[in-house]
Amino acid sequence: MSFECIDAAAVAPQAWRNGGGQTRELLAWPSAEAWTLRISLADIRADGPFSSFAGVQRWFAVVQGAGVQLKFTDATYRIGLADEPLCFDGVLTPGCALLGGATRDLNLMLRGAPGHMRRLHGALGCELDAPVLIAIYAVSMPAAVQFGDEVERVVAPGTLVWRLLDAPGRVRAQGDDALWLEAKV
């Protein structure tokens, strides 16, 4: 299987579950109705609470704008463009306050599948066990990803590329402003 490519600008926005904003669902795997993994871009234009997703592990990263402040019952986090993604229990509904205007944020939601998201600044090389779904989202500059000896795939800004690896292998990624996502599915 080769890498799949999704241009975020070509994905129609949908209303949030709580009606407070819009999201673009870039990937719901294995299906939109019964997903184990969901990757989306959210446009936050006003302060308000997050929606609750019981049984879901959430990863959240700012990709455009000054950032947000998320207020949980026991902690408050300020998250901006340079910060690592925040992971939290999806059942929680933190209050979200914008830090200087609207933001665009990348979300990774996992239901029953361990995984993570992190900022990519430079090169990453790793051996992965299968099955694993890998993805890279290029934020403001092109990025690149390569599996084994295959041809390197260039990722344009505002684009998500992903692939389900069904055999163990080596993956290399390169980017100065990108997000790396990985989940054992």
JSON list of C-alpha atoms in Angstrom, two decimals:
[
{"chain": "A", "resi": 1, "resn": "MET", "atom": "CA", "xyz": [0.00, 0.00, 0.00]},
{"chain": "A", "resi": 2, "resn": "SER", "atom": "CA", "xyz": [1.33, 3.45, -0.88]},
{"chain": "A", "resi": 3, "resn": "PHE", "atom": "CA", "xyz": [0.86, 6.64, 1.11]},
{"chain": "A", "resi": 4, "resn": "GLU", "atom": "CA", "xyz": [-2.57, 8.27, 0.86]},
{"chain": "A", "resi": 5, "resn": "CYS", "atom": "CA", "xyz": [-2.66, 12.06, 0.50]},
{"chain": "A", "resi": 6, "resn": "ILE", "atom": "CA", "xyz": [-5.34, 14.42, 1.86]},
{"chain": "A", "resi": 7, "resn": "ASP", "atom": "CA", "xyz": [-5.29, 18.16, 1.09]},
{"chain": "A", "resi": 8, "resn": "ALA", "atom": "CA", "xyz": [-7.01, 19.83, 4.05]},
{"chain": "A", "resi": 9, "resn": "ALA", "atom": "CA", "xyz": [-8.27, 22.70, 1.85]},
{"chain": "A", "resi": 10, "resn": "ALA", "atom": "CA", "xyz": [-10.25, 20.19, -0.25]},
{"chain": "A", "resi": 11, "resn": "VAL", "atom": "CA", "xyz": [-12.12, 18.78, 2.78]},
{"chain": "A", "resi": 12, "resn": "ALA", "atom": "CA", "xyz": [-15.47, 20.45, 3.51]},
{"chain": "A", "resi": 13, "resn": "PRO", "atom": "CA", "xyz": [-15.87, 21.75, 7.08]},
{"chain": "A", "resi": 14, "resn": "GLN", "atom": "CA", "xyz": [-18.51, 20.26, 9.40]},
{"chain": "A", "resi": 15, "resn": "ALA", "atom": "CA", "xyz": [-20.14, 21.74, 12.50]},
{"chain": "A", "resi": 16, "resn": "TRP", "atom": "CA", "xyz": [-18.64, 20.66, 15.82]},
{"chain": "A", "resi": 17, "resn": "ARG", "atom": "CA", "xyz": [-20.46, 18.18, 17.96]},
{"chain": "A", "resi": 18, "resn": "ASN", "atom": "CA", "xyz": [-21.23, 20.97, 20.49]},
{"chain": "A", "resi": 19, "resn": "GLY", "atom": "CA", "xyz": [-22.02, 23.55, 17.77]},
{"chain": "A", "resi": 20, "resn": "GLY", "atom": "CA", "xyz": [-19.18, 25.88, 18.79]},
{"chain": "A", "resi": 21, "resn": "GLY", "atom": "CA", "xyz": [-17.00, 25.71, 15.67]},
{"chain": "A", "resi": 22, "resn": "GLN", "atom": "CA", "xyz": [-16.02, 23.73, 12.59]},
{"chain": "A", "resi": 23, "resn": "THR", "atom": "CA", "xyz": [-13.81, 20.77, 11.86]},
{"chain": "A", "resi": 24, "resn": "ARG", "atom": "CA", "xyz": [-12.40, 19.07, 8.80]},
{"chain": "A", "resi": 25, "resn": "GLU", "atom": "CA", "xyz": [-12.20, 15.30, 9.19]},
{"chain": "A", "resi": 26, "resn": "LEU", "atom": "CA", "xyz": [-9.04, 14.30, 7.37]},
{"chain": "A", "resi": 27, "resn": "LEU", "atom": "CA", "xyz": [-9.08, 10.61, 8.27]},
{"chain": "A", "resi": 28, "resn": "ALA", "atom": "CA", "xyz": [-11.40, 8.25, 10.12]},
{"chain": "A", "resi": 29, "resn": "TRP", "atom": "CA", "xyz": [-10.05, 4.71, 10.17]},
{"chain": "A", "resi": 30, "resn": "PRO", "atom": "CA", "xyz": [-11.28, 2.07, 9.47]},
{"chain": "A", "resi": 31, "resn": "SER", "atom": "CA", "xyz": [-14.55, 3.94, 8.77]},
{"chain": "A", "resi": 32, "resn": "ALA", "atom": "CA", "xyz": [-16.30, 7.22, 9.57]},
{"chain": "A", "resi": 33, "resn": "GLU", "atom": "CA", "xyz": [-18.99, 5.40, 11.54]},
{"chain": "A", "resi": 34, "resn": "ALA", "atom": "CA", "xyz": [-16.80, 3.01, 13.58]},
{"chain": "A", "resi": 35, "resn": "TRP", "atom": "CA", "xyz": [-13.42, 4.69, 13.81]},
{"chain": "A", "resi": 36, "resn": "THR", "atom": "CA", "xyz": [-10.49, 3.58, 15.93]},
{"chain": "A", "resi": 37, "resn": "LEU", "atom": "CA", "xyz": [-8.40, 6.54, 14.77]},
{"chain": "A", "resi": 38, "resn": "ARG", "atom": "CA", "xyz": [-9.62, 9.98, 13.74]},
{"chain": "A", "resi": 39, "resn": "ILE", "atom": "CA", "xyz": [-7.49, 12.91, 12.53]},
{"chain": "A", "resi": 40, "resn": "SER", "atom": "CA", "xyz": [-9.13, 16.29, 12.11]},
{"chain": "A", "resi": 41, "resn": "LEU", "atom": "CA", "xyz": [-8.41, 20.01, 11.77]},
{"chain": "A", "resi": 42, "resn": "ALA", "atom": "CA", "xyz": [-10.50, 22.27, 14.00]},
{"chain": "A", "resi": 43, "resn": "ASP", "atom": "CA", "xyz": [-11.05, 25.99, 13.48]},
{"chain": "A", "resi": 44, "resn": "ILE", "atom": "CA", "xyz": [-11.60, 27.67, 16.84]},
{"chain": "A", "resi": 45, "resn": "ARG", "atom": "CA", "xyz": [-12.97, 31.20, 16.47]},
{"chain": "A", "resi": 46, "resn": "ALA", "atom": "CA", "xyz": [-14.44, 31.78, 19.94]},
{"chain": "A", "resi": 47, "resn": "ASP", "atom": "CA", "xyz": [-13.88, 30.76, 23.54]},
{"chain": "A", "resi": 48, "resn": "GLY", "atom": "CA", "xyz": [-15.88, 27.76, 24.78]},
{"chain": "A", "resi": 49, "resn": "PRO", "atom": "CA", "xyz": [-15.72, 24.16, 26.03]},
{"chain": "A", "resi": 50, "resn": "PHE", "atom": "CA", "xyz": [-14.45, 21.14, 24.11]},
{"chain": "A", "resi": 51, "resn": "SER", "atom": "CA", "xyz": [-16.89, 18.34, 23.24]},
{"chain": "A", "resi": 52, "resn": "SER", "atom": "CA", "xyz": [-16.77, 15.14, 25.29]},
{"chain": "A", "resi": 53, "resn": "PHE", "atom": "CA", "xyz": [-15.59, 11.91, 23.65]},
{"chain": "A", "resi": 54, "resn": "ALA", "atom": "CA", "xyz": [-15.89, 9.13, 26.23]},
{"chain": "A", "resi": 55, "resn": "GLY", "atom": "CA", "xyz": [-13.46, 6.23, 25.75]},
{"chain": "A", "resi": 56, "resn": "VAL", "atom": "CA", "xyz": [-11.17, 8.30, 23.52]},
{"chain": "A", "resi": 57, "resn": "GLN", "atom": "CA", "xyz": [-7.56, 9.42, 24.00]},
{"chain": "A", "resi": 58, "resn": "ARG", "atom": "CA", "xyz": [-7.14, 12.92, 22.52]},
{"chain": "A", "resi": 59, "resn": "TRP", "atom": "CA", "xyz": [-4.01, 14.60, 21.20]},
{"chain": "A", "resi": 60, "resn": "PHE", "atom": "CA", "xyz": [-4.22, 18.33, 20.43]},
{"chain": "A", "resi": 61, "resn": "ALA", "atom": "CA", "xyz": [-1.73, 20.62, 18.63]},
{"chain": "A", "resi": 62, "resn": "VAL", "atom": "CA", "xyz": [-1.98, 24.23, 17.44]},
{"chain": "A", "resi": 63, "resn": "VAL", "atom": "CA", "xyz": [-1.01, 24.61, 13.75]},
{"chain": "A", "resi": 64, "resn": "GLN", "atom": "CA", "xyz": [-2.12, 28.20, 13.08]},
{"chain": "A", "resi": 65, "resn": "GLY", "atom": "CA", "xyz": [-2.73, 31.26, 15.26]},
{"chain": "A", "resi": 66, "resn": "ALA", "atom": "CA", "xyz": [-1.41, 32.50, 18.60]},
{"chain": "A", "resi": 67, "resn": "GLY", "atom": "CA", "xyz": [-2.64, 29.51, 20.60]},
{"chain": "A", "resi": 68, "resn": "VAL", "atom": "CA", "xyz": [-5.13, 28.56, 23.28]},
{"chain": "A", "resi": 69, "resn": "GLN", "atom": "CA", "xyz": [-5.42, 28.11, 27.01]},
{"chain": "A", "resi": 70, "resn": "LEU", "atom": "CA", "xyz": [-7.15, 24.89, 28.05]},
{"chain": "A", "resi": 71, "resn": "LYS", "atom": "CA", "xyz": [-8.56, 24.89, 31.58]},
{"chain": "A", "resi": 72, "resn": "PHE", "atom": "CA", "xyz": [-9.18, 21.48, 33.14]},
{"chain": "A", "resi": 73, "resn": "THR", "atom": "CA", "xyz": [-10.52, 20.91, 36.66]},
{"chain": "A", "resi": 74, "resn": "ASP", "atom": "CA", "xyz": [-7.03, 20.33, 38.06]},
{"chain": "A", "resi": 75, "resn": "ALA", "atom": "CA", "xyz": [-4.69, 22.09, 35.59]},
{"chain": "A", "resi": 76, "resn": "THR", "atom": "CA", "xyz": [-4.40, 24.81, 32.96]},
{"chain": "A", "resi": 77, "resn": "TYR", "atom": "CA", "xyz": [-2.25, 24.53, 29.80]},
{"chain": "A", "resi": 78, "resn": "ARG", "atom": "CA", "xyz": [-1.18, 27.20, 27.32]},
{"chain": "A", "resi": 79, "resn": "ILE", "atom": "CA", "xyz": [-0.54, 25.66, 23.91]},
{"chain": "A", "resi": 80, "resn": "GLY", "atom": "CA", "xyz": [0.99, 27.52, 20.98]},
{"chain": "A", "resi": 81, "resn": "LEU", "atom": "CA", "xyz": [2.64, 26.80, 17.65]},
{"chain": "A", "resi": 82, "resn": "ALA", "atom": "CA", "xyz": [5.96, 25.73, 19.17]},
{"chain": "A", "resi": 83, "resn": "ASP", "atom": "CA", "xyz": [4.53, 23.52, 21.90]},
{"chain": "A", "resi": 84, "resn": "GLU", "atom": "CA", "xyz": [4.35, 19.75, 21.87]},
{"chain": "A", "resi": 85, "resn": "PRO", "atom": "CA", "xyz": [0.85, 18.29, 21.43]},
{"chain": "A", "resi": 86, "resn": "LEU", "atom": "CA", "xyz": [-1.20, 17.83, 24.58]},
{"chain": "A", "resi": 87, "resn": "CYS", "atom": "CA", "xyz": [-2.67, 14.39, 25.36]},
{"chain": "A", "resi": 88, "resn": "PHE", "atom": "CA", "xyz": [-5.76, 14.07, 27.55]},
{"chain": "A", "resi": 89, "resn": "ASP", "atom": "CA", "xyz": [-8.81, 11.88, 28.24]},
{"chain": "A", "resi": 90, "resn": "GLY", "atom": "CA", "xyz": [-11.48, 12.66, 25.65]},
{"chain": "A", "resi": 91, "resn": "VAL", "atom": "CA", "xyz": [-14.29, 12.52, 28.18]},
{"chain": "A", "resi": 92, "resn": "LEU", "atom": "CA", "xyz": [-12.97, 15.79, 29.65]},
{"chain": "A", "resi": 93, "resn": "THR", "atom": "CA", "xyz": [-14.41, 19.07, 28.38]},
{"chain": "A", "resi": 94, "resn": "PRO", "atom": "CA", "xyz": [-11.78, 21.73, 29.14]},
{"chain": "A", "resi": 95, "resn": "GLY", "atom": "CA", "xyz": [-12.70, 25.35, 28.73]},
{"chain": "A", "resi": 96, "resn": "CYS", "atom": "CA", "xyz": [-10.81, 26.83, 25.80]},
{"chain": "A", "resi": 97, "resn": "ALA", "atom": "CA", "xyz": [-9.75, 30.49, 25.69]},
{"chain": "A", "resi": 98, "resn": "LEU", "atom": "CA", "xyz": [-8.10, 31.92, 22.58]},
{"chain": "A", "resi": 99, "resn": "LEU", "atom": "CA", "xyz": [-4.76, 33.69, 23.07]},
{"chain": "A", "resi": 100, "resn": "GLY", "atom": "CA", "xyz": [-4.96, 36.45, 20.49]},
{"chain": "A", "resi": 101, "resn": "GLY", "atom": "CA", "xyz": [-7.53, 35.35, 17.93]},
{"chain": "A", "resi": 102, "resn": "ALA", "atom": "CA", "xyz": [-8.68, 32.34, 15.99]},
{"chain": "A", "resi": 103, "resn": "THR", "atom": "CA", "xyz": [-6.62, 29.16, 15.78]},
{"chain": "A", "resi": 104, "resn": "ARG", "atom": "CA", "xyz": [-6.47, 26.05, 13.64]},
{"chain": "A", "resi": 105, "resn": "ASP", "atom": "CA", "xyz": [-5.64, 22.87, 15.53]},
{"chain": "A", "resi": 106, "resn": "LEU", "atom": "CA", "xyz": [-4.80, 19.29, 14.59]},
{"chain": "A", "resi": 107, "resn": "ASN", "atom": "CA", "xyz": [-6.52, 16.58, 16.62]},
{"chain": "A", "resi": 108, "resn": "LEU", "atom": "CA", "xyz": [-5.68, 12.89, 16.87]},
{"chain": "A", "resi": 109, "resn": "MET", "atom": "CA", "xyz": [-8.37, 10.80, 18.56]},
{"chain": "A", "resi": 110, "resn": "LEU", "atom": "CA", "xyz": [-7.77, 7.16, 19.43]},
{"chain": "A", "resi": 111, "resn": "ARG", "atom": "CA", "xyz": [-10.41, 4.68, 20.55]},
{"chain": "A", "resi": 112, "resn": "GLY", "atom": "CA", "xyz": [-8.84, 1.48, 21.92]},
{"chain": "A", "resi": 113, "resn": "ALA", "atom": "CA", "xyz": [-5.56, 1.98, 20.05]},
{"chain": "A", "resi": 114, "resn": "PRO", "atom": "CA", "xyz": [-2.35, 3.24, 21.65]},
{"chain": "A", "resi": 115, "resn": "GLY", "atom": "CA", "xyz": [-0.60, 6.01, 19.79]},
{"chain": "A", "resi": 116, "resn": "HIS", "atom": "CA", "xyz": [0.93, 9.44, 19.92]},
{"chain": "A", "resi": 117, "resn": "MET", "atom": "CA", "xyz": [1.52, 12.72, 18.12]},
{"chain": "A", "resi": 118, "resn": "ARG", "atom": "CA", "xyz": [4.62, 14.89, 18.26]},
{"chain": "A", "resi": 119, "resn": "ARG", "atom": "CA", "xyz": [6.19, 17.87, 16.54]},
{"chain": "A", "resi": 120, "resn": "LEU", "atom": "CA", "xyz": [8.77, 17.07, 13.91]},
{"chain": "A", "resi": 121, "resn": "HIS", "atom": "CA", "xyz": [11.72, 19.48, 13.74]},
{"chain": "A", "resi": 122, "resn": "GLY", "atom": "CA", "xyz": [14.39, 17.81, 11.62]},
{"chain": "A", "resi": 123, "resn": "ALA", "atom": "CA", "xyz": [14.82, 14.12, 10.82]},
{"chain": "A", "resi": 124, "resn": "LEU", "atom": "CA", "xyz": [13.16, 11.09, 12.36]},
{"chain": "A", "resi": 125, "resn": "GLY", "atom": "CA", "xyz": [14.09, 7.49, 11.67]},
{"chain": "A", "resi": 126, "resn": "CYS", "atom": "CA", "xyz": [12.51, 4.51, 13.37]},
{"chain": "A", "resi": 127, "resn": "GLU", "atom": "CA", "xyz": [11.76, 0.80, 13.04]},
{"chain": "A", "resi": 128, "resn": "LEU", "atom": "CA", "xyz": [8.04, 0.08, 13.36]},
{"chain": "A", "resi": 129, "resn": "ASP", "atom": "CA", "xyz": [6.18, -3.12, 14.17]},
{"chain": "A", "resi": 130, "resn": "ALA", "atom": "CA", "xyz": [3.03, -3.84, 12.22]},
{"chain": "A", "resi": 131, "resn": "PRO", "atom": "CA", "xyz": [0.21, -3.21, 12.13]},
{"chain": "A", "resi": 132, "resn": "VAL", "atom": "CA", "xyz": [0.64, 0.52, 12.65]},
{"chain": "A", "resi": 133, "resn": "LEU", "atom": "CA", "xyz": [-0.90, 3.54, 10.99]},
{"chain": "A", "resi": 134, "resn": "ILE", "atom": "CA", "xyz": [1.54, 6.40, 10.45]},
{"chain": "A", "resi": 135, "resn": "ALA", "atom": "CA", "xyz": [0.81, 9.91, 9.27]},
{"chain": "A", "resi": 136, "resn": "ILE", "atom": "CA", "xyz": [2.59, 13.21, 8.82]},
{"chain": "A", "resi": 137, "resn": "TYR", "atom": "CA", "xyz": [0.94, 16.62, 8.58]},
{"chain": "A", "resi": 138, "resn": "ALA", "atom": "CA", "xyz": [3.02, 19.43, 7.04]},
{"chain": "A", "resi": 139, "resn": "VAL", "atom": "CA", "xyz": [2.12, 22.68, 8.78]},
{"chain": "A", "resi": 140, "resn": "SER", "atom": "CA", "xyz": [3.79, 25.67, 7.07]},
{"chain": "A", "resi": 141, "resn": "MET", "atom": "CA", "xyz": [6.68, 24.08, 5.12]},
{"chain": "A", "resi": 142, "resn": "PRO", "atom": "CA", "xyz": [7.03, 20.93, 3.03]},
{"chain": "A", "resi": 143, "resn": "ALA", "atom": "CA", "xyz": [7.95, 17.68, 4.79]},
{"chain": "A", "resi": 144, "resn": "ALA", "atom": "CA", "xyz": [8.95, 14.24, 3.50]},
{"chain": "A", "resi": 145, "resn": "VAL", "atom": "CA", "xyz": [8.34, 10.62, 4.46]},
{"chain": "A", "resi": 146, "resn": "GLN", "atom": "CA", "xyz": [9.82, 7.35, 3.19]},
{"chain": "A", "resi": 147, "resn": "PHE", "atom": "CA", "xyz": [9.09, 3.72, 4.01]},
{"chain": "A", "resi": 148, "resn": "GLY", "atom": "CA", "xyz": [11.95, 1.28, 3.51]},
{"chain": "A", "resi": 149, "resn": "ASP", "atom": "CA", "xyz": [13.60, 1.71, 0.11]},
{"chain": "A", "resi": 150, "resn": "GLU", "atom": "CA", "xyz": [10.55, 3.24, -1.55]},
{"chain": "A", "resi": 151, "resn": "VAL", "atom": "CA", "xyz": [10.62, 6.64, -3.21]},
{"chain": "A", "resi": 152, "resn": "GLU", "atom": "CA", "xyz": [10.43, 9.53, -0.75]},
{"chain": "A", "resi": 153, "resn": "ARG", "atom": "CA", "xyz": [7.00, 11.22, -0.59]},
{"chain": "A", "resi": 154, "resn": "VAL", "atom": "CA", "xyz": [7.01, 15.04, -0.34]},
{"chain": "A", "resi": 155, "resn": "VAL", "atom": "CA", "xyz": [4.20, 16.47, 1.77]},
{"chain": "A", "resi": 156, "resn": "ALA", "atom": "CA", "xyz": [2.95, 19.96, 0.86]},
{"chain": "A", "resi": 157, "resn": "PRO", "atom": "CA", "xyz": [1.94, 22.40, 3.61]},
{"chain": "A", "resi": 158, "resn": "GLY", "atom": "CA", "xyz": [-1.65, 21.86, 4.73]},
{"chain": "A", "resi": 159, "resn": "THR", "atom": "CA", "xyz": [-1.54, 18.21, 3.65]},
{"chain": "A", "resi": 160, "resn": "LEU", "atom": "CA", "xyz": [-1.79, 14.94, 5.57]},
{"chain": "A", "resi": 161, "resn": "VAL", "atom": "CA", "xyz": [-0.22, 11.77, 4.20]},
{"chain": "A", "resi": 162, "resn": "TRP", "atom": "CA", "xyz": [-0.84, 8.45, 5.88]},
{"chain": "A", "resi": 163, "resn": "ARG", "atom": "CA", "xyz": [-0.22, 4.76, 5.44]},
{"chain": "A", "resi": 164, "resn": "LEU", "atom": "CA", "xyz": [-1.19, 1.55, 7.20]},
{"chain": "A", "resi": 165, "resn": "LEU", "atom": "CA", "xyz": [1.93, -0.58, 7.58]},
{"chain": "A", "resi": 166, "resn": "ASP", "atom": "CA", "xyz": [1.07, -4.27, 7.48]},
{"chain": "A", "resi": 167, "resn": "ALA", "atom": "CA", "xyz": [4.69, -5.43, 7.77]},
{"chain": "A", "resi": 168, "resn": "PRO", "atom": "CA", "xyz": [7.50, -4.25, 10.05]},
{"chain": "A", "resi": 169, "resn": "GLY", "atom": "CA", "xyz": [9.89, -1.79, 8.51]},
{"chain": "A", "resi": 170, "resn": "ARG", "atom": "CA", "xyz": [11.94, 1.36, 8.69]},
{"chain": "A", "resi": 171, "resn": "VAL", "atom": "CA", "xyz": [10.33, 4.77, 8.27]},
{"chain": "A", "resi": 172, "resn": "ARG", "atom": "CA", "xyz": [12.16, 8.04, 7.74]},
{"chain": "A", "resi": 173, "resn": "ALA", "atom": "CA", "xyz": [10.56, 11.46, 8.00]},
{"chain": "A", "resi": 174, "resn": "GLN", "atom": "CA", "xyz": [11.97, 14.95, 7.60]},
{"chain": "A", "resi": 175, "resn": "GLY", "atom": "CA", "xyz": [10.34, 18.28, 8.36]},
{"chain": "A", "resi": 176, "resn": "ASP", "atom": "CA", "xyz": [11.01, 21.61, 10.00]},
{"chain": "A", "resi": 177, "resn": "ASP", "atom": "CA", "xyz": [7.34, 22.32, 10.78]},
{"chain": "A", "resi": 178, "resn": "ALA", "atom": "CA", "xyz": [5.32, 19.11, 10.76]},
{"chain": "A", "resi": 179, "resn": "LEU", "atom": "CA", "xyz": [3.45, 16.74, 13.05]},
{"chain": "A", "resi": 180, "resn": "TRP", "atom": "CA", "xyz": [4.15, 12.99, 13.25]},
{"chain": "A", "resi": 181, "resn": "LEU", "atom": "CA", "xyz": [1.23, 10.72, 14.18]},
{"chain": "A", "resi": 182, "resn": "GLU", "atom": "CA", "xyz": [1.42, 7.02, 14.93]},
{"chain": "A", "resi": 183, "resn": "ALA", "atom": "CA", "xyz": [-1.12, 4.44, 16.19]},
{"chain": "A", "resi": 184, "resn": "LYS", "atom": "CA", "xyz": [-1.11, 0.68, 16.72]},
{"chain": "A", "resi": 185, "resn": "VAL", "atom": "CA", "xyz": [-4.34, -0.33, 15.03]}
]
